[in-house]
mmCIF file of C-alpha atoms in Angstrom:
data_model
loop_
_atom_site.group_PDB
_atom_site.id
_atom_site.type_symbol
_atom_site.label_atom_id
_atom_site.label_comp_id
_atom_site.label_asym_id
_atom_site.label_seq_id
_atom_site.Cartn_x
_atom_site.Cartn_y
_atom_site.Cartn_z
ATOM 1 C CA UNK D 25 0.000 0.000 0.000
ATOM 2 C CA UNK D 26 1.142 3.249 -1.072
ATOM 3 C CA UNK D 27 2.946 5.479 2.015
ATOM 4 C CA UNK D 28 0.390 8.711 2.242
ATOM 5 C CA UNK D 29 2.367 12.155 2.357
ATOM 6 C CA UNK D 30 0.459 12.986 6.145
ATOM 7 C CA UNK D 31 2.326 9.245 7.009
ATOM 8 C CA UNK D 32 5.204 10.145 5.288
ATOM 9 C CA UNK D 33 5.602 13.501 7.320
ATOM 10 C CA UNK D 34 4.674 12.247 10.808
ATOM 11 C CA UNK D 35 7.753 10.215 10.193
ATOM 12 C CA UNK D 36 10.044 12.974 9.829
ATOM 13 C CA UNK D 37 12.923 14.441 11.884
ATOM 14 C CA UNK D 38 14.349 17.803 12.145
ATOM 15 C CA UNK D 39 17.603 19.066 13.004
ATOM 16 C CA UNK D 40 18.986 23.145 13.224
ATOM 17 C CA UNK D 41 21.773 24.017 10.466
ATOM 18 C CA UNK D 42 23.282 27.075 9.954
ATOM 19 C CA UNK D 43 23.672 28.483 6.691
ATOM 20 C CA UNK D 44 25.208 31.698 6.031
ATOM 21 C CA UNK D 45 24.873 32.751 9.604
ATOM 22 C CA UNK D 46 21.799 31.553 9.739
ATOM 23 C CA UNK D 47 19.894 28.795 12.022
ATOM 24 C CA UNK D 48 17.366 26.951 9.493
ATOM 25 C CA UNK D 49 15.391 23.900 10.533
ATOM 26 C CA UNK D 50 16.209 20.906 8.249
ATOM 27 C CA UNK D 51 13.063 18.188 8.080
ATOM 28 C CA UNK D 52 14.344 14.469 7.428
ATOM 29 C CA UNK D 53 13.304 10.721 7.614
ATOM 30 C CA UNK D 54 16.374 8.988 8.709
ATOM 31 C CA UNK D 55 15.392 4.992 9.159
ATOM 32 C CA UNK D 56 17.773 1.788 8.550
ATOM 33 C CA UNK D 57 20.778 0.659 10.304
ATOM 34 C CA UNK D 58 24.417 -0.179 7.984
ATOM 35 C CA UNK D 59 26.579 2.298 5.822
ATOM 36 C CA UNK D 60 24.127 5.460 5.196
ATOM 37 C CA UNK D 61 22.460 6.498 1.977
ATOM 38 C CA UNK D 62 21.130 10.522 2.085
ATOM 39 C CA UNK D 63 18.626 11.142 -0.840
ATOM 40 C CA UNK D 64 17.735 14.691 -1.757
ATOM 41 C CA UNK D 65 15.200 15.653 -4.718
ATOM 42 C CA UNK D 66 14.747 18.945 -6.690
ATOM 43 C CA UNK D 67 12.285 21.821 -7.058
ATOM 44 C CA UNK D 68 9.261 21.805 -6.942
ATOM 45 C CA UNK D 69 9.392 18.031 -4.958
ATOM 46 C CA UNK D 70 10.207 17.363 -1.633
ATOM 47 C CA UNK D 71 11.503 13.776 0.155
ATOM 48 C CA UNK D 72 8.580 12.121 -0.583
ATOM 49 C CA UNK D 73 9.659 11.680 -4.345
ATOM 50 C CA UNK D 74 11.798 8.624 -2.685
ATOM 51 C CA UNK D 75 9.294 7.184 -0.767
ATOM 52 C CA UNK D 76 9.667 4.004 -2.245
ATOM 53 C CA UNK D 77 12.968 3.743 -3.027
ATOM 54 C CA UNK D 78 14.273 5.217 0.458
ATOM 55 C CA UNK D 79 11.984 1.957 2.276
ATOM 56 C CA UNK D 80 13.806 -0.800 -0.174
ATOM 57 C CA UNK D 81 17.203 0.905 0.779
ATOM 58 C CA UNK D 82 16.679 1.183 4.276
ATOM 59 C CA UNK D 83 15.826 -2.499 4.569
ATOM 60 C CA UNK D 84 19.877 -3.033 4.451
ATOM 61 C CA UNK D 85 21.296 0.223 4.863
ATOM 62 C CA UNK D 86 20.410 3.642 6.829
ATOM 63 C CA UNK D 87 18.480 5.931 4.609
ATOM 64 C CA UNK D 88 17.969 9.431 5.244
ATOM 65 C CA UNK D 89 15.987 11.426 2.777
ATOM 66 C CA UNK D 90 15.884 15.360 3.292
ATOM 67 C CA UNK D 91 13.562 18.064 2.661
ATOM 68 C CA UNK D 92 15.593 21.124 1.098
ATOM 69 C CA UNK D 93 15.810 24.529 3.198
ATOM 70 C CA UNK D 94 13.035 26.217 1.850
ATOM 71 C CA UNK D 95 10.868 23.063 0.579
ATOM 72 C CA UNK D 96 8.306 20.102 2.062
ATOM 73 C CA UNK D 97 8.306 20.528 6.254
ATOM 74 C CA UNK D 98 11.754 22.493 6.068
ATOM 75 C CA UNK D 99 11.839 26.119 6.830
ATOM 76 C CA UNK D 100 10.323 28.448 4.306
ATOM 77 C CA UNK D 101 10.071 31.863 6.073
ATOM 78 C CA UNK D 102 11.697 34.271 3.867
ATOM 79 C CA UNK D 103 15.328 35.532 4.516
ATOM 80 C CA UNK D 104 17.757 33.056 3.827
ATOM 81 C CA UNK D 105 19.144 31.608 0.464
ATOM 82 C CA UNK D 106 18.049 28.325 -1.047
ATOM 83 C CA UNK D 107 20.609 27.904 -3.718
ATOM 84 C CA UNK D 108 22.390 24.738 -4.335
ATOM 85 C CA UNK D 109 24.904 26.202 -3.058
ATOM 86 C CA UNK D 110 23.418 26.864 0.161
ATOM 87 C CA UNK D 111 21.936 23.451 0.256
ATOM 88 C CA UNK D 112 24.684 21.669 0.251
ATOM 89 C CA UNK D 113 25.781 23.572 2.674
ATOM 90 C CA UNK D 114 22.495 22.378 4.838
ATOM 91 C CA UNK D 115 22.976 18.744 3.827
ATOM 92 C CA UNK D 116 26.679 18.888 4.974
ATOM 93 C CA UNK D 117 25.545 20.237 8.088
ATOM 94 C CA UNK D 118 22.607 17.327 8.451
ATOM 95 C CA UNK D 119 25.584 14.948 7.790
ATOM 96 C CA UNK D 120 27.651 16.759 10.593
ATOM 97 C CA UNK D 121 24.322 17.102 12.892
ATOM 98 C CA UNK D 122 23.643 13.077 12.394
ATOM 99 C CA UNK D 123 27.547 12.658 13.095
ATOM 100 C CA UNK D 124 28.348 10.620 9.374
ATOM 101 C CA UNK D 125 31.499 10.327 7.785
ATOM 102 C CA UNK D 126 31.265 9.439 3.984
ATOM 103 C CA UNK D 127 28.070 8.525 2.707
ATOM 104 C CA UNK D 128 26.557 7.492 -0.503
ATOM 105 C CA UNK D 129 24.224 10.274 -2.008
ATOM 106 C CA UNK D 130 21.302 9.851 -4.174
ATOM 107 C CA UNK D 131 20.390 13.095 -5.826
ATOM 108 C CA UNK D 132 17.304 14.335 -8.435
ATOM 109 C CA UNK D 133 17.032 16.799 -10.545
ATOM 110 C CA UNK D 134 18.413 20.022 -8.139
ATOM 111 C CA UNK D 135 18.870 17.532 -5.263
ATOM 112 C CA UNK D 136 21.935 15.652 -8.142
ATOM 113 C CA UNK D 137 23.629 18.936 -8.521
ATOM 114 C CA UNK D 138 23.631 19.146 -5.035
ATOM 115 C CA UNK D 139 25.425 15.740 -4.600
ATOM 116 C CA UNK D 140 27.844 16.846 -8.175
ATOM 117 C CA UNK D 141 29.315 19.837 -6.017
ATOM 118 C CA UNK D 142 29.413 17.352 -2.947
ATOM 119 C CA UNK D 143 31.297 14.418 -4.480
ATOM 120 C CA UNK D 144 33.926 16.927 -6.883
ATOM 121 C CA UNK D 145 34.672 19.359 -3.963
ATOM 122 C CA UNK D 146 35.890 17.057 -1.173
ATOM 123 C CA UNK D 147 35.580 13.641 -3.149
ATOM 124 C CA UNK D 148 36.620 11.607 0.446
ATOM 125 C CA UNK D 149 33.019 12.495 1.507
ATOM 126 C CA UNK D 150 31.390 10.470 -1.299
ATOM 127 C CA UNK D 151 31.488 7.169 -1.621
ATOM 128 C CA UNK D 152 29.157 6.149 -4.514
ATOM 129 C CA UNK D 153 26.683 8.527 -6.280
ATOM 130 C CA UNK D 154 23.216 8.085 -8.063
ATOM 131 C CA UNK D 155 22.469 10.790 -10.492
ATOM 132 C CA UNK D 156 18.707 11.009 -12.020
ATOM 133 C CA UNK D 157 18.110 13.648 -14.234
ATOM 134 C CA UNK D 158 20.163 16.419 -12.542
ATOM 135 C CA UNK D 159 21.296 19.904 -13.352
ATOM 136 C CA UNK D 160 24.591 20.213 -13.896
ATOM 137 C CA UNK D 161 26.803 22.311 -16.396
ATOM 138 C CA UNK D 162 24.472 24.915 -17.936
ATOM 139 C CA UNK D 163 21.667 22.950 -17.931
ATOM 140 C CA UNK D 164 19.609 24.808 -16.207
ATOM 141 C CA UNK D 165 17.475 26.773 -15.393
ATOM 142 C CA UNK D 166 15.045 26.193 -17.035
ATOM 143 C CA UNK D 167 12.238 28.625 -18.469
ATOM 144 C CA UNK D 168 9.266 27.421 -16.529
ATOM 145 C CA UNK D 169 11.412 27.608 -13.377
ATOM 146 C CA UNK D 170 12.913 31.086 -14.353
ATOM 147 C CA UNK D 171 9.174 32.203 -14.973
ATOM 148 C CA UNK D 172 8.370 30.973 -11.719
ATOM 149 C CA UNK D 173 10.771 32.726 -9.772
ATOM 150 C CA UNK D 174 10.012 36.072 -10.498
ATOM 151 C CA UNK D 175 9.242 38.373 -6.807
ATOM 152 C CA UNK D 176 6.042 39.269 -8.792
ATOM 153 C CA UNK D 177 4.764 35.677 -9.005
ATOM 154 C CA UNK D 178 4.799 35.565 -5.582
ATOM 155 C CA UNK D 179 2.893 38.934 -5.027
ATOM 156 C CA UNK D 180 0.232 38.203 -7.372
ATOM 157 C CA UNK D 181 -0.306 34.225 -7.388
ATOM 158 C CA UNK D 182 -2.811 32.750 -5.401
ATOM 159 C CA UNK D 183 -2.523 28.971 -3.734
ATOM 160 C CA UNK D 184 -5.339 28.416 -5.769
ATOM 161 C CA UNK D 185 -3.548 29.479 -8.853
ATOM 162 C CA UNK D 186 -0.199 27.870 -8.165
ATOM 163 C CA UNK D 187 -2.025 24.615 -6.996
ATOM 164 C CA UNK D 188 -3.617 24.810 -10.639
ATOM 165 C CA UNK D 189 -0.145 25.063 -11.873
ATOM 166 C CA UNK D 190 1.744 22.510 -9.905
ATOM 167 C CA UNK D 191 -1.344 19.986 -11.078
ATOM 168 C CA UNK D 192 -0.781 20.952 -14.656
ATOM 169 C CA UNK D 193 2.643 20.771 -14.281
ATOM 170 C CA UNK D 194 3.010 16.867 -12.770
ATOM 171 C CA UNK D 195 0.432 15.531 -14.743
ATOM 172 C CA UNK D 196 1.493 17.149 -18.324
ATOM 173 C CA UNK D 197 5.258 15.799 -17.456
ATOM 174 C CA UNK D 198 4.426 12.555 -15.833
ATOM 175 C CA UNK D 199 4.875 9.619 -18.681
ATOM 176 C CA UNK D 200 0.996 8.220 -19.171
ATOM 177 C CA UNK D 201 -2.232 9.428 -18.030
ATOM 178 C CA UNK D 202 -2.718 7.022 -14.714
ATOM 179 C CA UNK D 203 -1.231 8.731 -12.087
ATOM 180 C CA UNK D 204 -0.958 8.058 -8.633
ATOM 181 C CA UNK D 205 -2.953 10.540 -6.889
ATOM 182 C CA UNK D 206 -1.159 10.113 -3.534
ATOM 183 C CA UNK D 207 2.122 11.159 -5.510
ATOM 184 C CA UNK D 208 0.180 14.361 -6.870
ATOM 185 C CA UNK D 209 -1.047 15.289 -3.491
ATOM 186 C CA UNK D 210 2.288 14.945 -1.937
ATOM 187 C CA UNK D 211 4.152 17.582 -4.202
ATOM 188 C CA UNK D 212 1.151 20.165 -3.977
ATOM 189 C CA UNK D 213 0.720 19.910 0.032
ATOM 190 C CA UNK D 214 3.947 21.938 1.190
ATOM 191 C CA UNK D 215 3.078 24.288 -1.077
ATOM 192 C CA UNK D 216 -0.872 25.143 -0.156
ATOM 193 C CA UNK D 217 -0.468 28.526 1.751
ATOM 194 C CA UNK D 218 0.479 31.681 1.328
ATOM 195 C CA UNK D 219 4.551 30.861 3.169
ATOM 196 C CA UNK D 220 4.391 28.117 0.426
ATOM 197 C CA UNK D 221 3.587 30.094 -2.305
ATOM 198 C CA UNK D 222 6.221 32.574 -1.511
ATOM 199 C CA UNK D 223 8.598 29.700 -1.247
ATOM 200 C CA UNK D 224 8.474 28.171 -4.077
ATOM 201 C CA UNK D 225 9.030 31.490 -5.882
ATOM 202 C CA UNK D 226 12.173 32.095 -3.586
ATOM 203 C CA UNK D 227 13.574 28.056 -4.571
ATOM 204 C CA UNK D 228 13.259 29.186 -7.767
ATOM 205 C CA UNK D 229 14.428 32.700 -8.209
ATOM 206 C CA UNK D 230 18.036 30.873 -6.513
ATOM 207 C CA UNK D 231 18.342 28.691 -9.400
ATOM 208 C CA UNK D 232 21.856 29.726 -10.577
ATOM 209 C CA UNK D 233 23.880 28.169 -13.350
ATOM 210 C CA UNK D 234 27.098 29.336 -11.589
ATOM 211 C CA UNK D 235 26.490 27.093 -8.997
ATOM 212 C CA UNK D 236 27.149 23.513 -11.539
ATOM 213 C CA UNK D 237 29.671 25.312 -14.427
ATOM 214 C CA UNK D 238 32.152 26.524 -11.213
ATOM 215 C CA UNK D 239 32.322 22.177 -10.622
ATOM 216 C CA UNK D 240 34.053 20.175 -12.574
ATOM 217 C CA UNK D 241 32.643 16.788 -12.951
ATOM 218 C CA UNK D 242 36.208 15.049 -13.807
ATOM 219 C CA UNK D 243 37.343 15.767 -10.214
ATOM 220 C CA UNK D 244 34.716 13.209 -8.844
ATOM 221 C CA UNK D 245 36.203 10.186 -7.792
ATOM 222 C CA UNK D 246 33.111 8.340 -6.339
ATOM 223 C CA UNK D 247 31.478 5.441 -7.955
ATOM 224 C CA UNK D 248 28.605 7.062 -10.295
ATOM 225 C CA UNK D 249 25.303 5.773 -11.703
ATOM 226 C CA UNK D 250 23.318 7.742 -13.862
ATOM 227 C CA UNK D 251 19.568 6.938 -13.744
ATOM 228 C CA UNK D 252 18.485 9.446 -16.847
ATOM 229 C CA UNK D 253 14.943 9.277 -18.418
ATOM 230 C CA UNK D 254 15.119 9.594 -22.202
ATOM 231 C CA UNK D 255 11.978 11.375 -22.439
ATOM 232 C CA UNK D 256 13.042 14.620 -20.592
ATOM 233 C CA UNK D 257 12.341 17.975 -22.145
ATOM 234 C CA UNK D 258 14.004 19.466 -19.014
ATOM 235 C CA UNK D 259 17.176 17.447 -18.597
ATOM 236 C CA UNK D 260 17.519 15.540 -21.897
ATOM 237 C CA UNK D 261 19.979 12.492 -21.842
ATOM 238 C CA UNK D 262 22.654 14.938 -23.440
ATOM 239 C CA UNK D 263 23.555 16.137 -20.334
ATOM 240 C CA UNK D 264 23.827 12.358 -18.884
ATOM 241 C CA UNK D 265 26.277 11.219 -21.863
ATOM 242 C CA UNK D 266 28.293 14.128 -21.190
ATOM 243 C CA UNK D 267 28.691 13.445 -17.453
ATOM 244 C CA UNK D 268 29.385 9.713 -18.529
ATOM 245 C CA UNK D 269 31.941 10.821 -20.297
ATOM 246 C CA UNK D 270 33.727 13.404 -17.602
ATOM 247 C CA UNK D 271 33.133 11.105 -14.704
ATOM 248 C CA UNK D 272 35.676 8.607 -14.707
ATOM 249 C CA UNK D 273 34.076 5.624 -12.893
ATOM 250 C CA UNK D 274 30.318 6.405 -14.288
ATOM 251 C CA UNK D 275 27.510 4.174 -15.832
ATOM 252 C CA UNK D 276 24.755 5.477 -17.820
ATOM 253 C CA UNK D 277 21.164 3.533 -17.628
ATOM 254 C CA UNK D 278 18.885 4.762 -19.566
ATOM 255 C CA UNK D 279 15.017 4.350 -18.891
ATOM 256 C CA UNK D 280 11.730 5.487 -20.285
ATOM 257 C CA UNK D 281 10.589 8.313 -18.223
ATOM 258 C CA UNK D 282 10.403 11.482 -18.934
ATOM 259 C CA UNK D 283 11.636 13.929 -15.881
ATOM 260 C CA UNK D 284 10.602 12.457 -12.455
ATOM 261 C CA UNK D 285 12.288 9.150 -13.164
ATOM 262 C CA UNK D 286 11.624 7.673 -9.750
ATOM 263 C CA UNK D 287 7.940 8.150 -10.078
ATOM 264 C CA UNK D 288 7.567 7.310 -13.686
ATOM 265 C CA UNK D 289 9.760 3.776 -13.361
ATOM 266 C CA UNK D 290 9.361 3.359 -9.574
ATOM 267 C CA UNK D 291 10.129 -0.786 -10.259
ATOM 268 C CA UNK D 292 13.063 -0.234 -12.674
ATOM 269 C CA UNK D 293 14.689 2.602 -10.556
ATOM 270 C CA UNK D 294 14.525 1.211 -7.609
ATOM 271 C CA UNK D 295 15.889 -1.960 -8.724
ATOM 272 C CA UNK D 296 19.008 -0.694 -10.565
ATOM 273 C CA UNK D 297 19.226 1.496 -7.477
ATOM 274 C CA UNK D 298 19.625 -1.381 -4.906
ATOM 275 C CA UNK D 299 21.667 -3.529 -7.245
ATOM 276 C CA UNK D 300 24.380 -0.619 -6.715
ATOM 277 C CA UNK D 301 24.324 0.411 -3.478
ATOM 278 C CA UNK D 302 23.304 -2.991 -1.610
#
């Protein structure tokens, strides 16, 4: 049976990290026992976009699968950056709050170019690393993000309107009609009020290409996988053959999905997932 979102958050930590001087509440699920696995998604998702692959992980291993600064139960009061940059500064301070050493890191789509700038700039700290459809070079942003993120979208949107748009958005980029509705639900909720609408403007409007063309791919040393959907229009598989060819230990699997890969080949990704990391 499918984990609800309202199940999914009730299960969820939290933990104070400091980011540019200042103190923002992290929300996390942190379950499993053995060598840990952190998991971090992209904009406009939240945790719960690994629901099912962070329970088959943490069956053998300790998953922990984070809510970005800024998106699902983390803080979103305006005032403090949500960059990549900035969030990998709030994951490595989760890692230093949870008292980890290396881990494995299992990034989508914002979350990957989180874990890219993780793994290059102190490679120790990464052992292995699942990429699915990340930014990454100048890949991004992209235009519907860009349009999102200017301050007058969040001035003159409604959380009726955005709702709309988030909807229209999932279900127009999701590969077939039949959806799960739980998965639908669980992207909208964080962002059904007024803080989220202003949020998710904020995430969006810190979506900087400097942040993944000042890393160099070549310097990461950690055992890659790239889980890529061929059907993208966001983060075609260009980007993929180009990190399989700058990463030096680095396979490419390709899969029919379009952009959220986990959702869209749930069976498939979680079982090339496993095969590499248990």
């Amino acid at each position: 049976m499918t984990t609800t979102y309202d199940e999914w958050t009730a299960a969820q930590d939290s933990a104070t990290v400091t980011v540019d001087d200042h103190e923002v509440e992290i929300a996390y699920r942190d379950e499993g026992t053995g060598d840990p696995v952190v998991f971090l998604h992209g904009i406009p998702t939240n945790s719960y976009l690994f629901r099912d692959q962070f329970e088959a992980v943490a069956t053998e291993r300790r998953a922990i699968a984070a809510d970005m600064i800024g998106y699902g139960n983390s803080a979103m009061e305006d005032g403090f950056d949500r960059s990549i940059r900035a969030q990998e500064i709030a994951i490595r301070g989760l890692v230093d709050e949870l008292g980890l050493d290396a881990v494995d890191f299992v990034g989508h789509d914002l979350g990957g170019g989180v874990g890219l700038r993780y793994a290059a700039r102190t490679p120790a700290a990464i052992d292995r690393l699942v990429l699915s459809n990340s930014v990454a070079y100048d890949s991004w942003p992209i235009k519907t993000i860009t349009d999102l993120g200017l301050p007058e979208t969040a001035r003159e949107t409604s959380v009726e309107e955005l709702q709309g748009m988030l909807d229209g958005l999932f279900r127009d980029t999701l590969l077939g009609d039949d959806h799960d509705e739980a998965f639908l639900e669980g992207m909208k909720a964080p962002w059904a009020s007024p803080e989220g609408v202003t949020s998710v403007v904020r995430n969006a409007s810190a979506t900087n290409t400097c942040h993944t063309t000042e890393v160099d791919p070549r310097e990461v040393t950690a055992e890659t996988l790239l889980l890529w959907g061929t059907e993208d229009e966001f983060q075609p598989i260009e980007w993929a053959e180009r990190l399989a060819d700058d990463i030096d230990s680095c396979e490419l699997v390709r899969l029919e999905a379009d952009h959220w890969v986990p959702e869209d080949r749930t069976a498939a990704f979680t079982d090339h997932l496993t095969d590499f990391l248990l």
